[in-house]
Amino acid sequence: MKTLLLLLLLLLPLSLVQAQSPGRYAWAGISANHYRGDLEDGLFHLNPAIHAGLKFNRAKRLNGIFSIGYGSVSGQNPDFNPSVQPPIAPNKYFNTSFFTADYALQYNLVKTERFHLYISQGIGLFRYNPKDEQDRELQNLGTTRPSDEIYGNISLQLPTSLGTAFFLPNQWGLGLQASYLNPLTDYIDNIGRLGTDKGNDNVLQFRLMLLVPVEASRKGTSELK
């Protein structure tokens, strides 16, 4: 009897911890990224990125998430041949590293203790630096576009996402998310007015995340019922 009582006393703190839904998660992840724009060749090319951030979890439906990321995208279209006069010679290949920082609101379509399904909309910054095959910065190569076509390398982005997360009894989680980053620029590939695709360039991102609880919610799991 004493052994059973001692076992119950030892398990009680653990059960209380597991009964609480974390109020915040620190997270880190990796992603595969696909560029969409004028130098897209119709194939699916994936480039890597790494990510980290902080996810809030206090409310049942609407919570915020901070994210930063660093990675790259690339594209090549040998058939890209706009009608131009020398000395203009548009690039047919590019590779750009990018850095992102954003804040998004996640709306939980489903939220239980072990499973989240959400959509989200965010706003943030997208910094990019397109380069050619010789690793030259295309932003500084004025002969690759009309002489009056000048652009910066920092843009707003409006990432839209659909994601899900699965949680273990210890509250650690694994998340999957698909996003369009929606940068407000047409120069990720250095091609603007000479391009045939209407609208801005885009990045399709598939992200895998590990979520680690860093703060217990005062409400516990009652908010999930």
Coordinates of C-alpha atoms in Angstrom, one line a residue, residues 66 98 164 175:
F66 CA 7.1 34.9 -35.0
F98 CA 16.9 35.1 -48.9
T164 CA -0.9 21.0 -39.0
G175 CA 4.5 20.5 -37.5

